Backbone as a printed PyTorch tensor [residue, N CA C, xyz], in Angstrom:
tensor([[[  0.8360,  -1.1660,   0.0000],
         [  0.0000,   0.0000,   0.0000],
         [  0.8950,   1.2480,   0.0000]],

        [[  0.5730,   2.0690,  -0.5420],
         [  1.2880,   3.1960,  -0.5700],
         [  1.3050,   4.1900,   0.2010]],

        [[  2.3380,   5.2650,   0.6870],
         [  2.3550,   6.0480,   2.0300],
         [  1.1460,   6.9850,   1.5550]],

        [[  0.8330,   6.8490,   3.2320],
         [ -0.4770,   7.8790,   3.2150],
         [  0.1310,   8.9450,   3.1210]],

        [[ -0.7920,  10.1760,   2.4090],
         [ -0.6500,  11.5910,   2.7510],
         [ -1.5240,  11.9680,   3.4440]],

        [[ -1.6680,  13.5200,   3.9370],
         [ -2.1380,  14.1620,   4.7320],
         [ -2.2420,  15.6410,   4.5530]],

        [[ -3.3500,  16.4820,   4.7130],
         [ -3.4290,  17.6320,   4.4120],
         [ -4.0660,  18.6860,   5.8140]],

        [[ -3.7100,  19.4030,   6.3140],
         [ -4.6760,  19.9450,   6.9310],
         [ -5.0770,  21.4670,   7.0650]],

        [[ -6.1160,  21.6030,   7.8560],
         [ -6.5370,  23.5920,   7.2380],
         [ -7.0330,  23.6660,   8.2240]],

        [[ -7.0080,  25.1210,   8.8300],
         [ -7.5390,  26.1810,   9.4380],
         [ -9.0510,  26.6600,   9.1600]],

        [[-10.1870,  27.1360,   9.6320],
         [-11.1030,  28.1300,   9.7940],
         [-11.6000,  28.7450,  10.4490]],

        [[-12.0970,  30.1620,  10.1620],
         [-13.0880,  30.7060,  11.0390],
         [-14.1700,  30.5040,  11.5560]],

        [[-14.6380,  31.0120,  12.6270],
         [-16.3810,  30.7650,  13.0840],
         [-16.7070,  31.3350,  12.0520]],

        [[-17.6010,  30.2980,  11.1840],
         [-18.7170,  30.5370,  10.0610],
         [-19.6490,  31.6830,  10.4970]],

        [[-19.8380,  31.9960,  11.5900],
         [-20.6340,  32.9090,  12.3090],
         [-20.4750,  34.4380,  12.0660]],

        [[-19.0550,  34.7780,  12.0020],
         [-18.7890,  35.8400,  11.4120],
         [-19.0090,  36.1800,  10.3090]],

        [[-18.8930,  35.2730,   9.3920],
         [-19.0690,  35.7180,   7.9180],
         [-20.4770,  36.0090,   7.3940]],

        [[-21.0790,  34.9440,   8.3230],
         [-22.2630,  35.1330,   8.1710],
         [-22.6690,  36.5870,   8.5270]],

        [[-22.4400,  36.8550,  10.2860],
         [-22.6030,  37.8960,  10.1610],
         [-22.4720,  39.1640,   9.0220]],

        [[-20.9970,  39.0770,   8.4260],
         [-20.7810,  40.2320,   7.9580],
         [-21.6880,  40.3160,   6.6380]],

        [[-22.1070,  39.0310,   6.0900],
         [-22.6600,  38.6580,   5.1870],
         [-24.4840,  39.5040,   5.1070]],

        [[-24.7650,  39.4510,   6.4960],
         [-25.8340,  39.5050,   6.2290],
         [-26.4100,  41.2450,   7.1510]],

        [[-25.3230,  41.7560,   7.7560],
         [-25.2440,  43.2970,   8.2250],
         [-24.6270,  44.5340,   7.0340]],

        [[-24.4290,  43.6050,   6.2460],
         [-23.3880,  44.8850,   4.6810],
         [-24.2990,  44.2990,   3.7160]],

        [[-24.0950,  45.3490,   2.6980],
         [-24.5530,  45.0180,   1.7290],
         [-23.7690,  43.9880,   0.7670]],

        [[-23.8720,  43.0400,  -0.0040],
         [-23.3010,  42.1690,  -0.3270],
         [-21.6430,  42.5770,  -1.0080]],

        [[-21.8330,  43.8600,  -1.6150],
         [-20.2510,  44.1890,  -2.2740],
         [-19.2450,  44.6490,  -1.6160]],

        [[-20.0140,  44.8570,  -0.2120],
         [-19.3720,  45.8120,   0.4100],
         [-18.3680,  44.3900,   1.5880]],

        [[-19.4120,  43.4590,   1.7770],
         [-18.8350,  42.2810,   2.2450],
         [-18.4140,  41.4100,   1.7850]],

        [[-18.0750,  41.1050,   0.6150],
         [-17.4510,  40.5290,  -0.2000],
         [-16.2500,  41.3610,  -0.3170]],

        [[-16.2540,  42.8090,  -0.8760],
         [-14.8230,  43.1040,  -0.4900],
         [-14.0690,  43.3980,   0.7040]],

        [[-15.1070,  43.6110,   1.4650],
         [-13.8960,  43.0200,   2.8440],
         [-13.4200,  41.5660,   3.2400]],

        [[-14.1580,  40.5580,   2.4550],
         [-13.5060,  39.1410,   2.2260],
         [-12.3460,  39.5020,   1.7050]],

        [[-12.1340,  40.1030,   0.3800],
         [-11.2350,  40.5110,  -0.5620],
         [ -9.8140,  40.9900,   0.5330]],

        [[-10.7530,  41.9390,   0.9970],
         [ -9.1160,  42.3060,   1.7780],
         [ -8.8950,  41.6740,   3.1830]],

        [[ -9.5190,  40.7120,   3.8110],
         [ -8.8410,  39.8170,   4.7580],
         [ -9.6330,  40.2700,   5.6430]],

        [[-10.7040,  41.8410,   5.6910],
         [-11.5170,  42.1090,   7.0390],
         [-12.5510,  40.8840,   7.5370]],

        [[-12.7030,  40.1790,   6.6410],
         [-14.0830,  39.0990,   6.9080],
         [-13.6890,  38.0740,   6.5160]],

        [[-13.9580,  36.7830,   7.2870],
         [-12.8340,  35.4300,   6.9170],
         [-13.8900,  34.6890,   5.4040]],

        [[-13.3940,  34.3980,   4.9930],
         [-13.5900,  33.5550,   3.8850],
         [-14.7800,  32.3590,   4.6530]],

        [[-15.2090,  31.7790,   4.0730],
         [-16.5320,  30.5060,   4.5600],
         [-15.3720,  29.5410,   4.6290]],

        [[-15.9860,  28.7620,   5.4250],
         [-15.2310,  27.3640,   5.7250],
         [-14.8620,  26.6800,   4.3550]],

        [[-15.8170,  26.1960,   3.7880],
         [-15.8820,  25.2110,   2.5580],
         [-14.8560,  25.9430,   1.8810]],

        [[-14.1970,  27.1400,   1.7460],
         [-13.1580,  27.7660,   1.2140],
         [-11.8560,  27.6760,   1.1630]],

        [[-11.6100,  27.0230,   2.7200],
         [-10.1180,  26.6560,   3.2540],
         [-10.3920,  25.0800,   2.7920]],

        [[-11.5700,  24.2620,   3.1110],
         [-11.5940,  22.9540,   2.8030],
         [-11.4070,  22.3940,   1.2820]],

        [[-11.5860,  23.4820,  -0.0200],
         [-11.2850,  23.1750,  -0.9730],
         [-10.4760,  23.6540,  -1.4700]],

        [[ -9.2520,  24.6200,  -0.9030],
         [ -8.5830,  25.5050,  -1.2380],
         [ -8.7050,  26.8500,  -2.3110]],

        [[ -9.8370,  27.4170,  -2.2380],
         [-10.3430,  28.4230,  -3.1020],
         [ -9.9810,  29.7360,  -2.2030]],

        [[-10.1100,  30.5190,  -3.4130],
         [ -9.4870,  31.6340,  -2.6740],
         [-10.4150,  33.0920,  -3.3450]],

        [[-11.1220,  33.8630,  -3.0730],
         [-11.7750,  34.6170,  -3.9380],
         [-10.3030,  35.4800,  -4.2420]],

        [[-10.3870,  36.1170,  -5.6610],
         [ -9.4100,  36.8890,  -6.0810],
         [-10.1240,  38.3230,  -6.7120]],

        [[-11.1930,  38.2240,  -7.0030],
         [-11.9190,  39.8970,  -7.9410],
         [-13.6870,  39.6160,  -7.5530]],

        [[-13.8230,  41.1180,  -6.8060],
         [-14.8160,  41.2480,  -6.8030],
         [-15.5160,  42.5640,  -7.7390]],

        [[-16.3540,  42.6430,  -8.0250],
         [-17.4540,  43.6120,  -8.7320],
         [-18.8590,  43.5300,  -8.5180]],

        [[-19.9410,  44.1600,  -8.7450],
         [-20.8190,  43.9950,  -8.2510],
         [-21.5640,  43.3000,  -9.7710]],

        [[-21.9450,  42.2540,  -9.7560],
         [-22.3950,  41.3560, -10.7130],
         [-21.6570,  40.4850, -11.1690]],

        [[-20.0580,  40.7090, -10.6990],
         [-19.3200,  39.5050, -10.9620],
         [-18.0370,  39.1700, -10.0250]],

        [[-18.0400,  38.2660,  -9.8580],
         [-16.6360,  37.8120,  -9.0950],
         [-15.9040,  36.8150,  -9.4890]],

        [[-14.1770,  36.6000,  -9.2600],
         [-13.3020,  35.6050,  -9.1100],
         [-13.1020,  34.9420,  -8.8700]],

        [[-13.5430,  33.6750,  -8.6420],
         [-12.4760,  33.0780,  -7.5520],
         [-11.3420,  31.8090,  -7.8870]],

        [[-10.2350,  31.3550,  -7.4550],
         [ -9.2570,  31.0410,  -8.0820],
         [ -8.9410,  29.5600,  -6.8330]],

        [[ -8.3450,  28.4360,  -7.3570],
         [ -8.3040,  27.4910,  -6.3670],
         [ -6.7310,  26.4350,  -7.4740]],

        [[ -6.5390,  25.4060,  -6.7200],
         [ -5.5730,  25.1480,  -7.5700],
         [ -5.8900,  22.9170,  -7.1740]],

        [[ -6.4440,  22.7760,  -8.1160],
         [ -6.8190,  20.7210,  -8.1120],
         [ -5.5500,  20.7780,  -7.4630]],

        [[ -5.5790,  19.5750,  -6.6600],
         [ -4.5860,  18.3230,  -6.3260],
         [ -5.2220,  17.1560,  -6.3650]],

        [[ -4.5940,  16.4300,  -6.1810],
         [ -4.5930,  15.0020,  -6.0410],
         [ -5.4190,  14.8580,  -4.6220]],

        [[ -5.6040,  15.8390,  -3.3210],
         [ -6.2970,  15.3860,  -2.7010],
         [ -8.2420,  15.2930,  -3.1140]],

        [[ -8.2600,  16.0260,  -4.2530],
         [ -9.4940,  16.8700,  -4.6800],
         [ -9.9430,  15.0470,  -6.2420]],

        [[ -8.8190,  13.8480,  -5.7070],
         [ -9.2560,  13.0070,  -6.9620],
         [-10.4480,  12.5010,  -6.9500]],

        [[-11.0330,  11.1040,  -7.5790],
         [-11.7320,  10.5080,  -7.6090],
         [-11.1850,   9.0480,  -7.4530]],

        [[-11.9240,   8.1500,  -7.4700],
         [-11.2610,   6.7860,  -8.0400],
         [-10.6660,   6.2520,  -9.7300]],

        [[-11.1660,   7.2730, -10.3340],
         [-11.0100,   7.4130, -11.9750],
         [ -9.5440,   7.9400, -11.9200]],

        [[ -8.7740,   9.0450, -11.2120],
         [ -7.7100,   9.7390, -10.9210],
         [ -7.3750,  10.7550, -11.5530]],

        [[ -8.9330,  11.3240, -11.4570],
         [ -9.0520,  13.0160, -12.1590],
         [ -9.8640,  13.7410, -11.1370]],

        [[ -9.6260,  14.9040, -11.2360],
         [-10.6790,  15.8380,  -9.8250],
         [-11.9390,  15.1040,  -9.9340]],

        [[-12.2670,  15.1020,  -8.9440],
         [-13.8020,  14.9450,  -8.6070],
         [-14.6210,  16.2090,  -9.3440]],

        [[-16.0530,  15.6770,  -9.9810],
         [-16.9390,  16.6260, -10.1190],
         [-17.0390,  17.8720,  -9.3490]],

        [[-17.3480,  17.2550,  -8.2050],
         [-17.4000,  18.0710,  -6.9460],
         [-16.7250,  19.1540,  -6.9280]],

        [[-15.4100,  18.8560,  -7.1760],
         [-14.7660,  20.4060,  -6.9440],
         [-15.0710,  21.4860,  -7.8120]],

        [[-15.1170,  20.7610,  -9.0180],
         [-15.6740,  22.0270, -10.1250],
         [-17.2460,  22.8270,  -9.7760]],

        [[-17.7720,  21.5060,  -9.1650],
         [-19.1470,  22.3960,  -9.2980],
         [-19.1420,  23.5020,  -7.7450]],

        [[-18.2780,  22.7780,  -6.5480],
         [-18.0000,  23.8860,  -5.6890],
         [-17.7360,  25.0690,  -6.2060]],

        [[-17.0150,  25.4740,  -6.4920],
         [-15.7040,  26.9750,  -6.9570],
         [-16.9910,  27.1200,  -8.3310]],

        [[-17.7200,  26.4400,  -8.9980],
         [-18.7320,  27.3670, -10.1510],
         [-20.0740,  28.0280,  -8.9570]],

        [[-20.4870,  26.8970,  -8.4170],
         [-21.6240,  27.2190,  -7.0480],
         [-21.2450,  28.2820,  -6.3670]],

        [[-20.2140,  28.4490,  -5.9310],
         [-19.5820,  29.5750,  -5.1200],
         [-19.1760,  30.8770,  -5.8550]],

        [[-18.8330,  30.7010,  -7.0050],
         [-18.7070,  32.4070,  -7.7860],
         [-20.2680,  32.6160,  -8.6710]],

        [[-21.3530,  31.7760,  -8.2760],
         [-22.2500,  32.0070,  -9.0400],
         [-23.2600,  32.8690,  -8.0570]],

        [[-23.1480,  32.1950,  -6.6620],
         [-23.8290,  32.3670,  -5.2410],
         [-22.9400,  34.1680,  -5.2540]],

        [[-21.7080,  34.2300,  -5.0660],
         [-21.5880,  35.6300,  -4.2310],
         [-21.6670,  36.3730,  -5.6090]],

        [[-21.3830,  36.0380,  -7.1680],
         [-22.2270,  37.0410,  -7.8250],
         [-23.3590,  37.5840,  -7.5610]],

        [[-24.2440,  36.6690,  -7.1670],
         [-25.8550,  37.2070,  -6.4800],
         [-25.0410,  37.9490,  -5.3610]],

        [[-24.1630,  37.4370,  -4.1280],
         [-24.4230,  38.4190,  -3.2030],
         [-23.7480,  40.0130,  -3.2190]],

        [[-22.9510,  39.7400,  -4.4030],
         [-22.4310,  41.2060,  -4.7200],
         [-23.3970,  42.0550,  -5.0880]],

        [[-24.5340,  41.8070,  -5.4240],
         [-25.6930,  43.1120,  -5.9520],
         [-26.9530,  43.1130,  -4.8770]],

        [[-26.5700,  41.9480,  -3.8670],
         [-27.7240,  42.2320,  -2.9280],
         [-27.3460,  42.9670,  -2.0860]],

        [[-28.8100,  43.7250,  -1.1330],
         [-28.6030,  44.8650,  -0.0200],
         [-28.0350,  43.6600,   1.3780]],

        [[-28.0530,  44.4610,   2.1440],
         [-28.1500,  43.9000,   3.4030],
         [-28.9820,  43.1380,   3.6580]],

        [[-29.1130,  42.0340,   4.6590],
         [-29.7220,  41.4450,   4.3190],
         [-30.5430,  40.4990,   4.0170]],

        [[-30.1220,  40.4000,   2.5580],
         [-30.9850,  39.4420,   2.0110],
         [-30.7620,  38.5650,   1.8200]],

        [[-31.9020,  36.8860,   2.1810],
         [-31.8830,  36.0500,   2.4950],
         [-32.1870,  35.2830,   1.0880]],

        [[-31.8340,  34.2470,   0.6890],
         [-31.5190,  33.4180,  -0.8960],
         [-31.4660,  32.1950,  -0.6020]],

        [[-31.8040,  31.5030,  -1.4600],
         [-31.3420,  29.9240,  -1.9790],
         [-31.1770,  29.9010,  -3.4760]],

        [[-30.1250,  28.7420,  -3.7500],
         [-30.3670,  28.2470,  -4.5550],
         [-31.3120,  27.2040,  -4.9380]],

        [[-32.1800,  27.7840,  -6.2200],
         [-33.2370,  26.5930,  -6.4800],
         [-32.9400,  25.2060,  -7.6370]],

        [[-31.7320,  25.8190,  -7.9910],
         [-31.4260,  24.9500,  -9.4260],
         [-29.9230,  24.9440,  -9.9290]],

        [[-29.1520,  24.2580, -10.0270],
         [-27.4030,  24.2470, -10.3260],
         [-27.6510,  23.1860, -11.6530]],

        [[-27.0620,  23.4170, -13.0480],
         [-26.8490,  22.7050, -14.1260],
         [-25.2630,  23.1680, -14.2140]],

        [[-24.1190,  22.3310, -13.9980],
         [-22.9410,  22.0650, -14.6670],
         [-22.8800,  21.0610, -15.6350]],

        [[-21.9890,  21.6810, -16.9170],
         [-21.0860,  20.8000, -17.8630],
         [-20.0430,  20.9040, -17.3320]],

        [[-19.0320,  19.8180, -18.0490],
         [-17.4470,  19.5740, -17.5810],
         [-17.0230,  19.2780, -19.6120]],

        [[-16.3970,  20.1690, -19.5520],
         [-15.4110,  20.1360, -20.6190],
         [-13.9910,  19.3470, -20.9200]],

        [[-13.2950,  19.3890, -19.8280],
         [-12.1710,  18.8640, -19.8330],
         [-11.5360,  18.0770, -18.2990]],

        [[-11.3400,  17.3960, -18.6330],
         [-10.8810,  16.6530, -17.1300],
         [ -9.9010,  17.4810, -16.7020]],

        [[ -9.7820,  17.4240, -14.7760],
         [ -9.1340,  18.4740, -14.3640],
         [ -8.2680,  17.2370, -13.4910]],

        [[ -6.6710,  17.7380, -13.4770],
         [ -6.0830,  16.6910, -12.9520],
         [ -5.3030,  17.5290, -11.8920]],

        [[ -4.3130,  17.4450, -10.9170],
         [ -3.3240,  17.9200, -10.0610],
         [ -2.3020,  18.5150, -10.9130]],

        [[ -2.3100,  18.2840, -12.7980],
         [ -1.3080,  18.7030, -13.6910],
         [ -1.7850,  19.7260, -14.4330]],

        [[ -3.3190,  19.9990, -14.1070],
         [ -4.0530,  21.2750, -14.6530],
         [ -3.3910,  22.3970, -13.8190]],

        [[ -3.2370,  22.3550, -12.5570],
         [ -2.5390,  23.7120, -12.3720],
         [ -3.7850,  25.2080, -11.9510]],

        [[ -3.6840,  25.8790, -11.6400],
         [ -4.6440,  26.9250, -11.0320],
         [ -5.5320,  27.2210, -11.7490]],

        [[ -6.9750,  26.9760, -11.1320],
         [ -8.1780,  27.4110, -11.9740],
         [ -8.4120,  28.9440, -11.8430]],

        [[ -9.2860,  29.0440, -12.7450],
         [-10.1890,  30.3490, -11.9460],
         [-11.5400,  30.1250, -12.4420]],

        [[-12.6650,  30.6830, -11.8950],
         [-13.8350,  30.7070, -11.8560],
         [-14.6500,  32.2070, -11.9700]],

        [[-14.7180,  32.3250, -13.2560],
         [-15.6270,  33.6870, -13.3640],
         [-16.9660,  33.7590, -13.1480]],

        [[-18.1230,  34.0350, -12.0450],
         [-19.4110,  34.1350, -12.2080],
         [-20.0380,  35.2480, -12.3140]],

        [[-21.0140,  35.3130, -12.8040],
         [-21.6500,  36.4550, -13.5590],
         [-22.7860,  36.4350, -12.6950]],

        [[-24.3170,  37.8060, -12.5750],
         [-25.5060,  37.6990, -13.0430],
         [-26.2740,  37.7870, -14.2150]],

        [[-26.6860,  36.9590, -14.5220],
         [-27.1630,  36.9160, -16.2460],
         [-28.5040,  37.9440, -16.2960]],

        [[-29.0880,  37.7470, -14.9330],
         [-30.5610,  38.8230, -15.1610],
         [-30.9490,  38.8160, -13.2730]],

        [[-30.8840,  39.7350, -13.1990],
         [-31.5800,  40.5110, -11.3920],
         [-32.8250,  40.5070, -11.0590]],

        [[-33.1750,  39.5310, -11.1270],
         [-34.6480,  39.4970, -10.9810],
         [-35.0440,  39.7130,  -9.5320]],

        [[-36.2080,  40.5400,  -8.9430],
         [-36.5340,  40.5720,  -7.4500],
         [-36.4580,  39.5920,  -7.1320]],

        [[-37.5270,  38.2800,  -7.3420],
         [-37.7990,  37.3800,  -6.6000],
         [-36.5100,  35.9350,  -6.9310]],

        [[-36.6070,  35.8690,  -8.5700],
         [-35.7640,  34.8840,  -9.1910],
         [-34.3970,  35.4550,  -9.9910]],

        [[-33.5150,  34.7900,  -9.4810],
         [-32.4030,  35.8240, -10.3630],
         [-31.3600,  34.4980, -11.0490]],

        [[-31.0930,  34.7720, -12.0390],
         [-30.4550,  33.8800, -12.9320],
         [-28.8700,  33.9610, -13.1100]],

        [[-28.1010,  33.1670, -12.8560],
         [-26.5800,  33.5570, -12.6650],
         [-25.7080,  32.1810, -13.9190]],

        [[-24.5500,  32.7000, -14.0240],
         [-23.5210,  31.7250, -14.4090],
         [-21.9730,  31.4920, -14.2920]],

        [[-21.6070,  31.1400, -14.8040],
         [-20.0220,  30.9190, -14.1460],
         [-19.5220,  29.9890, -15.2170]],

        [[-18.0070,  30.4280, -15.5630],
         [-17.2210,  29.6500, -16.1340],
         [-15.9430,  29.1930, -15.5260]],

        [[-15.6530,  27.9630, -15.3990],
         [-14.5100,  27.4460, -14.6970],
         [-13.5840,  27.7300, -15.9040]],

        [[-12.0680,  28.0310, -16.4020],
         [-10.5950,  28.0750, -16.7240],
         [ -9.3880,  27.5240, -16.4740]],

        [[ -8.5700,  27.0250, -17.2940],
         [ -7.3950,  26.8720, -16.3720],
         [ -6.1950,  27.8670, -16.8860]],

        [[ -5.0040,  27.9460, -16.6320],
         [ -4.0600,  28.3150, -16.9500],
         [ -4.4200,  29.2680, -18.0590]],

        [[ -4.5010,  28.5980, -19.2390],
         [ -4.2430,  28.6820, -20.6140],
         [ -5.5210,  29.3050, -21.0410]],

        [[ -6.1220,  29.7840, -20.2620],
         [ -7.4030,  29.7500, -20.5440],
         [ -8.8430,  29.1010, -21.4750]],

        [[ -8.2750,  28.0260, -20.6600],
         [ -9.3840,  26.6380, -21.7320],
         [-10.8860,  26.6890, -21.0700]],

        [[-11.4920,  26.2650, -21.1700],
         [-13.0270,  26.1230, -20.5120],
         [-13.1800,  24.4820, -19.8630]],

        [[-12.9440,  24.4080, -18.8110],
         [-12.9280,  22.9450, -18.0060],
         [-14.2100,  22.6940, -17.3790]],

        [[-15.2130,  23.7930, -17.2310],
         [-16.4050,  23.9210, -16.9620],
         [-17.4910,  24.6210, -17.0500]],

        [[-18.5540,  25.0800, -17.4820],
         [-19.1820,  26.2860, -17.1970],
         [-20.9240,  25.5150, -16.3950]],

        [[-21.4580,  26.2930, -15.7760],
         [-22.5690,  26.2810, -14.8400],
         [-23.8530,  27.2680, -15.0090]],

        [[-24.6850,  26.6390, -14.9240],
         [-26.0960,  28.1460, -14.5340],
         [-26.5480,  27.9470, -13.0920]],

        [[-27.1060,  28.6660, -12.7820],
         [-27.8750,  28.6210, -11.0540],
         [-29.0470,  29.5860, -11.2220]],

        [[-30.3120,  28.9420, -10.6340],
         [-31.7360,  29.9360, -10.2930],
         [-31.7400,  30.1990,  -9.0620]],

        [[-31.2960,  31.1120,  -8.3510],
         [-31.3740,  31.5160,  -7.0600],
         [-32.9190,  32.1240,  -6.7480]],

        [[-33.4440,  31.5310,  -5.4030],
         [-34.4160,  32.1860,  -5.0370],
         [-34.3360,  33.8180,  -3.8920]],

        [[-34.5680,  34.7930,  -4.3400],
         [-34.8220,  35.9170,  -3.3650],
         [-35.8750,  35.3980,  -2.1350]],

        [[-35.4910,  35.3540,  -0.6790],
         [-36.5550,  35.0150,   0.3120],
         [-37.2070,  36.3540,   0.8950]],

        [[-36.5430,  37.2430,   0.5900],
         [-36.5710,  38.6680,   1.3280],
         [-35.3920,  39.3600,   2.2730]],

        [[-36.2090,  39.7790,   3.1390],
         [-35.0950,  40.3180,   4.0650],
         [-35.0800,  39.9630,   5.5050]],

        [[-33.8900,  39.8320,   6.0010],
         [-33.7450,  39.1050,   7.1860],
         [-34.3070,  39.7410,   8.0800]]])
């Protein structure tokens, strides 16, 4: 059998972010993610993503496959792609929402273009809002690597619940 490896990570109380998440208006807390005032979400350190550009209708975020992120096939897991597309598709919505406001997602469709291996090397993840709707708002996201190839792209129907 072969030597185990081992990885391990740090996080914040989810509590904060939440907080800051839901006392600012979404761009305004997202870029204090940006600059280190507000900790990143857990699931962030656990997949190694890192937000890198915020705007209000679109954001960055950038992560880099390993081998801990495989499958049994010995290519990334689905999973990770659709994390890091779910996650720049989600704070695109929260970059244009007020304070706040409370959401779900009602609907996630990913494709996978290209298998992503530990030899793909640093992604990034561009998500957009495609249309701002009050109640229903429509988003997307394209996963990249390096070279700028397309290894994934995603849609999401987020539901507006109101306000907290």
């Amino acid at each position: 059998m072969a030597e185990q490896r081992s990885r391990t990570f740090s996080w914040s109380d989810p509590g904060e972010t939440l907080a800051g998440i839901t006392a600012l208006p979404g761009l305004e807390a997202l870029e204090r993610m940006l600059a280190g005032e507000l900790p990143h979400p857990p699931i962030s350190h656990l997949m190694g993503m890192r937000l890198a550009e915020v705007a209000r209708g679109r954001v960055v975020w950038e992560a880099v496959p390993g081998e801990e992120h495989y499958n049994p096939i010995g290519t990334v897991h689905a999973g990770f792609a659709t994390t890091i597309l779910d996650s720049a598709m989600g704070t695109a919505f929260i970059s244009t929402a007020e304070a706040g406001t409370r959401w779900t997602t009602l609907e996630l469709k990913a494709n996978f273009t290209r298998a992503i291996t530990a030899e793909t090397g640093p992604v990034r993840c561009t998500g957009t809002v495609v249309h701002p709707g009050r109640k229903v708002v429509t988003t997307e996201a394209r996963l990249e690597d390096g070279a700028n190839r397309l290894v994934a792209h995603a849609t999401s129907t987020i539901l507006v619940l109101g306000k907290a």
